[in-house]
Amino acid sequence: MIKSLFWLMVGAAGALELNRWTSRQKNRLRVSSMTGGLLEVANRRLESNRRSSTPGPGSGPVST
């Protein structure tokens, strides 16, 4: 009886953990989350390309 109660408790704890894990994955794998992540990556790349391609102040020809 104690063994079966122990395994019942282990199963219940496992089921709760599995439920918690799946709810986290569901939030992470929603279409809006994935789209937002892709847009963030694209935005970072564009900003880093823009920073590296535009000359900084004082790097152009000097006019007097």
Backbone as a printed PyTorch tensor [residue, N CA C, xyz], in Angstrom:
tensor([[[  0.8200,  -1.1920,   0.0000],
         [  0.0000,   0.0000,   0.0000],
         [  0.8700,   1.2650,   0.0000]],

        [[  1.9420,   1.2680,   0.7880],
         [  2.8100,   2.4400,   0.8440],
         [  3.5280,   2.6290,  -0.4910]],

        [[  3.9300,   1.4940,  -1.1110],
         [  4.5800,   1.5870,  -2.4140],
         [  3.6380,   2.1940,  -3.4500]],

        [[  2.4200,   1.7530,  -3.4620],
         [  1.4680,   2.2760,  -4.4510],
         [  1.1690,   3.7490,  -4.1800]],

        [[  1.1050,   4.1480,  -2.9080],
         [  0.8930,   5.5510,  -2.5650],
         [  2.0950,   6.3940,  -3.0030]],

        [[  3.2990,   5.8520,  -2.8020],
         [  4.5080,   6.5400,  -3.2330],
         [  4.4940,   6.7630,  -4.7420]],

        [[  4.1850,   5.7110,  -5.5080],
         [  4.1720,   5.8350,  -6.9620],
         [  3.0460,   6.7500,  -7.4420]],

        [[  1.9450,   6.7640,  -6.7130],
         [  0.8590,   7.6780,  -7.0330],
         [  1.3110,   9.1270,  -6.8610]],

        [[  2.0260,   9.4100,  -5.7810],
         [  2.5370,  10.7610,  -5.5370],
         [  3.5920,  11.1510,  -6.5760]],

        [[  4.4570,  10.2250,  -6.9420],
         [  5.4640,  10.4970,  -7.9630],
         [  4.7770,  10.7940,  -9.2970]],

        [[  3.7750,  10.0310,  -9.6330],
         [  3.0340,  10.2610, -10.8740],
         [  2.3230,  11.6000, -10.8710]],

        [[  1.7240,  11.9670,  -9.7480],
         [  1.0330,  13.2560,  -9.6560],
         [  2.0230,  14.4110,  -9.7970]],

        [[  3.1700,  14.2930,  -9.1380],
         [  4.1850,  15.3390,  -9.2490],
         [  4.7010,  15.4330, -10.6860]],

        [[  4.9010,  14.2870, -11.3140],
         [  5.3470,  14.2830, -12.7070],
         [  4.3300,  14.9150, -13.6300]],

        [[  3.0650,  14.6290, -13.3980],
         [  2.0020,  15.2040, -14.2340],
         [  1.9400,  16.7230, -14.0610]],

        [[  2.1110,  17.2000, -12.8410],
         [  2.1000,  18.6480, -12.6070],
         [  3.2880,  19.3280, -13.2880]],

        [[  4.4620,  18.7190, -13.1860],
         [  5.6380,  19.2800, -13.8440],
         [  5.4750,  19.2860, -15.3610]],

        [[  4.9270,  18.2140, -15.9000],
         [  4.6960,  18.1380, -17.3310],
         [  3.7060,  19.2130, -17.7850]],

        [[  2.6700,  19.4210, -17.0050],
         [  1.6850,  20.4540, -17.3130],
         [  2.3330,  21.8360, -17.2860]],

        [[  3.1700,  22.0880, -16.2960],
         [  3.8640,  23.3680, -16.1930],
         [  4.8020,  23.5840, -17.3830]],

        [[  5.5330,  22.5380, -17.7490],
         [  6.4740,  22.6260, -18.8650],
         [  5.7520,  22.8880, -20.1860]],

        [[  4.6350,  22.1790, -20.4050],
         [  3.9070,  22.3720, -21.6630],
         [  3.2940,  23.7730, -21.7500]],

        [[  2.8550,  24.3200, -20.6230],
         [  2.2980,  25.6730, -20.6690],
         [  3.3950,  26.6890, -20.9840]],

        [[  4.6030,  26.4830, -20.4860],
         [  5.7160,  27.3700, -20.8340],
         [  6.0550,  27.2530, -22.3130]],

        [[  6.0910,  26.0470, -22.8220],
         [  6.4190,  25.8370, -24.2270],
         [  5.3430,  26.4270, -25.1310]],

        [[  4.0980,  26.3310, -24.6940],
         [  2.9980,  26.8730, -25.4820],
         [  3.1560,  28.3830, -25.6380]],

        [[  3.5180,  29.0640, -24.5660],
         [  3.7210,  30.5080, -24.6300],
         [  4.9110,  30.8530, -25.5180]],

        [[  5.9500,  30.0480, -25.4410],
         [  7.1560,  30.3070, -26.2070],
         [  6.9670,  30.0380, -27.6890]],

        [[  6.1320,  29.0760, -28.0330],
         [  5.9760,  28.6580, -29.4140],
         [  4.7300,  29.2200, -30.0870]],

        [[  4.1030,  30.2170, -29.4830],
         [  2.9710,  30.8630, -30.1480],
         [  3.4640,  31.5790, -31.3920]],

        [[  2.6000,  31.7270, -32.3700],
         [  2.9770,  32.3660, -33.6310],
         [  3.4270,  33.8010, -33.3840]],

        [[  2.7190,  34.5190, -32.5360],
         [  3.0800,  35.9160, -32.2870],
         [  4.4420,  36.0200, -31.6040]],

        [[  4.7660,  35.0770, -30.7300],
         [  6.0660,  35.0930, -30.0720],
         [  7.1780,  34.8100, -31.0650]],

        [[  6.9530,  33.8560, -31.9470],
         [  7.9670,  33.5120, -32.9310],
         [  8.1690,  34.6590, -33.9190]],

        [[  7.0790,  35.2980, -34.3450],
         [  7.1850,  36.4240, -35.2630],
         [  7.9140,  37.5860, -34.6030]],

        [[  7.5740,  37.8560, -33.3650],
         [  8.2510,  38.9260, -32.6380],
         [  9.7420,  38.6620, -32.4900]],

        [[ 10.1000,  37.4280, -32.2150],
         [ 11.5140,  37.0720, -32.1020],
         [ 12.2530,  37.2460, -33.4120]],

        [[ 11.6250,  36.8300, -34.5050],
         [ 12.2560,  36.9960, -35.8200],
         [ 12.4270,  38.4720, -36.1700]],

        [[ 11.4220,  39.2790, -35.8470],
         [ 11.5290,  40.7100, -36.1250],
         [ 12.6170,  41.3620, -35.2810]],

        [[ 12.7730,  40.9230, -34.0410],
         [ 13.8300,  41.4590, -33.1870],
         [ 15.2070,  41.1520, -33.7630]],

        [[ 15.3990,  39.9120, -34.2310],
         [ 16.6800,  39.5240, -34.8190],
         [ 16.9570,  40.3470, -36.0720]],

        [[ 15.9630,  40.4980, -36.9260],
         [ 16.1370,  41.2860, -38.1510],
         [ 16.4530,  42.7370, -37.8190]],

        [[ 15.7870,  43.2920, -36.8370],
         [ 16.0190,  44.6740, -36.4380],
         [ 17.4340,  44.8600, -35.9080]],

        [[ 17.9050,  43.9200, -35.0750],
         [ 19.2790,  44.0120, -34.5620],
         [ 20.2970,  43.9760, -35.6880]],

        [[ 20.0740,  43.0920, -36.6590],
         [ 21.0100,  43.0030, -37.7960],
         [ 21.0100,  44.2850, -38.6100]],

        [[ 19.8260,  44.8210, -38.8790],
         [ 19.7500,  46.0660, -39.6380],
         [ 20.4350,  47.2160, -38.9040]],

        [[ 20.2230,  47.2990, -37.6020],
         [ 20.8460,  48.3740, -36.8310],
         [ 22.3600,  48.2210, -36.7960]],

        [[ 22.8540,  46.9960, -36.6600],
         [ 24.3060,  46.8100, -36.6290],
         [ 24.9100,  47.1050, -38.0040]],

        [[ 24.1980,  46.7510, -39.0880],
         [ 24.6810,  47.0850, -40.4260],
         [ 24.6920,  48.5950, -40.6420]],

        [[ 23.6680,  49.2630, -40.1540],
         [ 23.5950,  50.7060, -40.3140],
         [ 24.7260,  51.3830, -39.5350]],

        [[ 24.9830,  50.9180, -38.3170],
         [ 26.0460,  51.5020, -37.5080],
         [ 27.4130,  51.3140, -38.1530]],

        [[ 27.6360,  50.1590, -38.7460],
         [ 28.9530,  49.8860, -39.3200],
         [ 29.1360,  50.5700, -40.6730]],

        [[ 28.0510,  50.9180, -41.3800],
         [ 28.1920,  51.5040, -42.7160],
         [ 28.1680,  53.0190, -42.7130]],

        [[ 27.5920,  53.6560, -41.7040],
         [ 27.5320,  55.1150, -41.6890],
         [ 28.7870,  55.6600, -41.0190]],

        [[ 29.4240,  56.6310, -41.6460],
         [ 30.6310,  57.1950, -41.0410],
         [ 30.2730,  58.0270, -39.8190]],

        [[ 31.1510,  58.0310, -38.8810],
         [ 30.9330,  58.7870, -37.6630],
         [ 31.2550,  60.2490, -37.8630]],

        [[ 30.9940,  61.0730, -36.8460],
         [ 31.2910,  62.5040, -36.9570],
         [ 32.7990,  62.7170, -37.0680]],

        [[ 33.1910,  63.6050, -37.9680],
         [ 34.6010,  63.9210, -38.1420],
         [ 35.3430,  62.9870, -39.0680]],

        [[ 34.6620,  62.0170, -39.6710],
         [ 35.3560,  61.0940, -40.5430],
         [ 35.2860,  61.4980, -42.0110]],

        [[ 34.5090,  62.5300, -42.3310],
         [ 34.3720,  62.9980, -43.7030],
         [ 35.4240,  64.0420, -44.0320]],

        [[ 35.3730,  64.5610, -45.2600],
         [ 36.3430,  65.5840, -45.6470],
         [ 36.0910,  66.8770, -44.8540]],

        [[ 37.1790,  67.5400, -44.5720],
         [ 37.0870,  68.7720, -43.7710],
         [ 36.9420,  69.9490, -44.7220]],

        [[ 35.9220,  70.7480, -44.5130],
         [ 35.7550,  71.9490, -45.3360],
         [ 36.0400,  73.1710, -44.4840]],

        [[ 36.8380,  74.0600, -44.9990],
         [ 37.1840,  75.2670, -44.2310],
         [ 36.7090,  76.5100, -44.9180]]])
